[in-house]
mmCIF file of C-alpha atoms in Angstrom:
data_model
loop_
_atom_site.group_PDB
_atom_site.id
_atom_site.type_symbol
_atom_site.label_atom_id
_atom_site.label_comp_id
_atom_site.label_asym_id
_atom_site.label_seq_id
_atom_site.Cartn_x
_atom_site.Cartn_y
_atom_site.Cartn_z
ATOM 1 C CA MET V 1 0.000 0.000 0.000
ATOM 2 C CA GLU V 2 1.215 3.468 -0.828
ATOM 3 C CA ALA V 3 0.325 6.790 0.645
ATOM 4 C CA ARG V 4 1.789 10.224 0.165
ATOM 5 C CA LEU V 5 1.640 13.447 2.117
ATOM 6 C CA GLN V 6 0.458 16.543 0.318
ATOM 7 C CA ARG V 7 1.112 20.000 1.715
ATOM 8 C CA LEU V 8 -1.621 22.645 1.297
ATOM 9 C CA GLY V 9 -0.630 25.850 3.057
ATOM 10 C CA ARG V 10 -0.343 25.067 6.761
ATOM 11 C CA CYS V 11 -2.214 21.760 6.451
ATOM 12 C CA THR V 12 -0.783 18.394 5.530
ATOM 13 C CA THR V 13 -3.128 15.921 3.871
ATOM 14 C CA LEU V 14 -2.581 12.178 3.670
ATOM 15 C CA VAL V 15 -3.477 10.986 0.184
ATOM 16 C CA LEU V 16 -4.559 7.347 0.179
ATOM 17 C CA THR V 17 -4.542 4.889 -2.668
ATOM 18 C CA ALA V 18 -7.796 3.144 -3.614
ATOM 19 C CA THR V 19 -6.673 0.004 -1.756
ATOM 20 C CA MET V 20 -6.020 1.936 1.432
ATOM 21 C CA ARG V 21 -9.390 3.749 1.223
ATOM 22 C CA ARG V 22 -11.113 0.395 0.826
ATOM 23 C CA ASN V 23 -9.265 -1.042 3.863
ATOM 24 C CA PHE V 24 -10.123 1.960 6.038
ATOM 25 C CA SER V 25 -13.765 1.977 4.950
ATOM 26 C CA THR V 26 -14.255 -1.620 6.105
ATOM 27 C CA GLN V 27 -13.362 -0.688 9.684
ATOM 28 C CA PRO V 28 -16.308 0.331 11.876
ATOM 29 C CA ASN V 29 -16.606 4.075 12.266
ATOM 30 C CA GLY V 30 -15.781 5.665 15.591
ATOM 31 C CA GLU V 31 -19.381 6.313 16.639
ATOM 32 C CA VAL V 32 -20.364 2.663 16.166
ATOM 33 C CA ARG V 33 -17.202 1.356 17.856
ATOM 34 C CA ILE V 34 -17.642 3.619 20.897
ATOM 35 C CA ALA V 35 -21.380 2.878 21.153
ATOM 36 C CA ASN V 36 -20.658 -0.858 21.101
ATOM 37 C CA ILE V 37 -18.093 -0.513 23.885
ATOM 38 C CA LEU V 38 -20.562 1.474 26.011
ATOM 39 C CA LYS V 39 -23.396 -1.004 25.356
ATOM 40 C CA GLU V 40 -21.117 -3.855 26.399
ATOM 41 C CA ARG V 41 -19.949 -2.045 29.548
ATOM 42 C CA PHE V 42 -23.464 -0.820 30.471
ATOM 43 C CA PRO V 43 -25.761 -3.685 29.389
ATOM 44 C CA HIS V 44 -28.771 -2.219 31.247
ATOM 45 C CA ALA V 45 -28.486 1.191 29.572
ATOM 46 C CA SER V 46 -31.771 2.446 28.146
ATOM 47 C CA VAL V 47 -29.957 5.078 26.054
ATOM 48 C CA VAL V 48 -26.521 4.986 24.430
ATOM 49 C CA LYS V 49 -25.906 7.730 21.890
ATOM 50 C CA VAL V 50 -22.536 8.672 20.407
ATOM 51 C CA VAL V 51 -21.994 11.617 18.060
ATOM 52 C CA ASP V 52 -18.764 12.626 16.322
ATOM 53 C CA ILE V 53 -18.721 16.394 16.915
ATOM 54 C CA SER V 54 -15.364 16.944 15.199
ATOM 55 C CA GLY V 55 -16.779 17.133 11.708
ATOM 56 C CA GLY V 56 -16.232 13.462 10.983
ATOM 57 C CA CYS V 57 -12.519 13.121 11.701
ATOM 58 C CA GLY V 58 -13.014 11.260 14.999
ATOM 59 C CA ALA V 59 -11.117 13.711 17.195
ATOM 60 C CA MET V 60 -14.017 14.646 19.491
ATOM 61 C CA TYR V 61 -17.147 12.807 20.544
ATOM 62 C CA GLU V 62 -20.243 13.476 22.592
ATOM 63 C CA VAL V 63 -21.714 10.513 24.469
ATOM 64 C CA HIS V 64 -25.098 10.220 26.171
ATOM 65 C CA VAL V 65 -25.676 7.232 28.428
ATOM 66 C CA GLU V 66 -28.760 6.622 30.564
ATOM 67 C CA SER V 67 -28.413 3.599 32.829
ATOM 68 C CA VAL V 68 -29.641 2.210 36.133
ATOM 69 C CA GLU V 69 -25.993 1.437 36.857
ATOM 70 C CA PHE V 70 -25.559 5.142 37.661
ATOM 71 C CA LYS V 71 -28.174 5.058 40.429
ATOM 72 C CA GLY V 72 -26.798 6.384 43.721
ATOM 73 C CA LYS V 73 -23.618 7.697 42.109
ATOM 74 C CA ARG V 74 -22.626 11.350 41.827
ATOM 75 C CA VAL V 75 -22.211 12.807 38.344
ATOM 76 C CA VAL V 76 -18.424 12.792 38.656
ATOM 77 C CA GLN V 77 -18.519 9.065 39.492
ATOM 78 C CA GLN V 78 -20.800 8.405 36.506
ATOM 79 C CA HIS V 79 -18.368 10.224 34.225
ATOM 80 C CA GLN V 80 -15.444 8.295 35.699
ATOM 81 C CA MET V 81 -17.260 5.077 34.781
ATOM 82 C CA ILE V 82 -17.584 6.290 31.169
ATOM 83 C CA ASN V 83 -13.923 7.357 31.100
ATOM 84 C CA GLN V 84 -12.861 3.962 32.402
ATOM 85 C CA ALA V 85 -14.959 2.142 29.790
ATOM 86 C CA LEU V 86 -13.416 4.243 27.000
ATOM 87 C CA LYS V 87 -9.871 4.539 28.364
ATOM 88 C CA ASP V 88 -8.230 3.024 25.271
ATOM 89 C CA GLU V 89 -10.276 5.088 22.809
ATOM 90 C CA ILE V 90 -9.734 8.326 24.742
ATOM 91 C CA LYS V 91 -5.993 8.110 24.046
ATOM 92 C CA ALA V 92 -6.660 8.906 20.367
ATOM 93 C CA MET V 93 -9.257 11.632 20.997
ATOM 94 C CA HIS V 94 -8.904 15.381 21.281
ATOM 95 C CA GLY V 95 -11.923 15.664 23.553
ATOM 96 C CA LEU V 96 -14.965 13.906 24.952
ATOM 97 C CA ARG V 97 -18.250 15.387 26.165
ATOM 98 C CA ILE V 98 -20.116 13.127 28.563
ATOM 99 C CA PHE V 99 -23.783 13.288 29.509
ATOM 100 C CA THR V 100 -25.138 10.692 31.918
ATOM 101 C CA ALA V 101 -28.501 10.093 33.562
ATOM 102 C CA VAL V 102 -30.464 7.586 35.606
ATOM 103 C CA PRO V 103 -33.749 6.452 34.003
ATOM 104 C CA LYS V 104 -36.866 7.780 35.716
#
């Protein structure tokens, strides 16, 4: 597989060959991958929503999780649970917005 870097002003773009584009497109997108991790970690969640808010590049996500597993926990503890579930994915992110709730 070949790839080349192309400089456009202050930005550098990675130009992929057709084979590389095909290989990347078969991988699950970030929203689906993160949602699956959260659904696995919080099997009783009534809501799991993940949105790429970085314009599609996967640098920043917003997650909404509503689960009975958060009952009795402070918001900071709920967010720590999300951070722990996504610890490997967070390493590659620029930012993560977390919204959690307990079902009524």
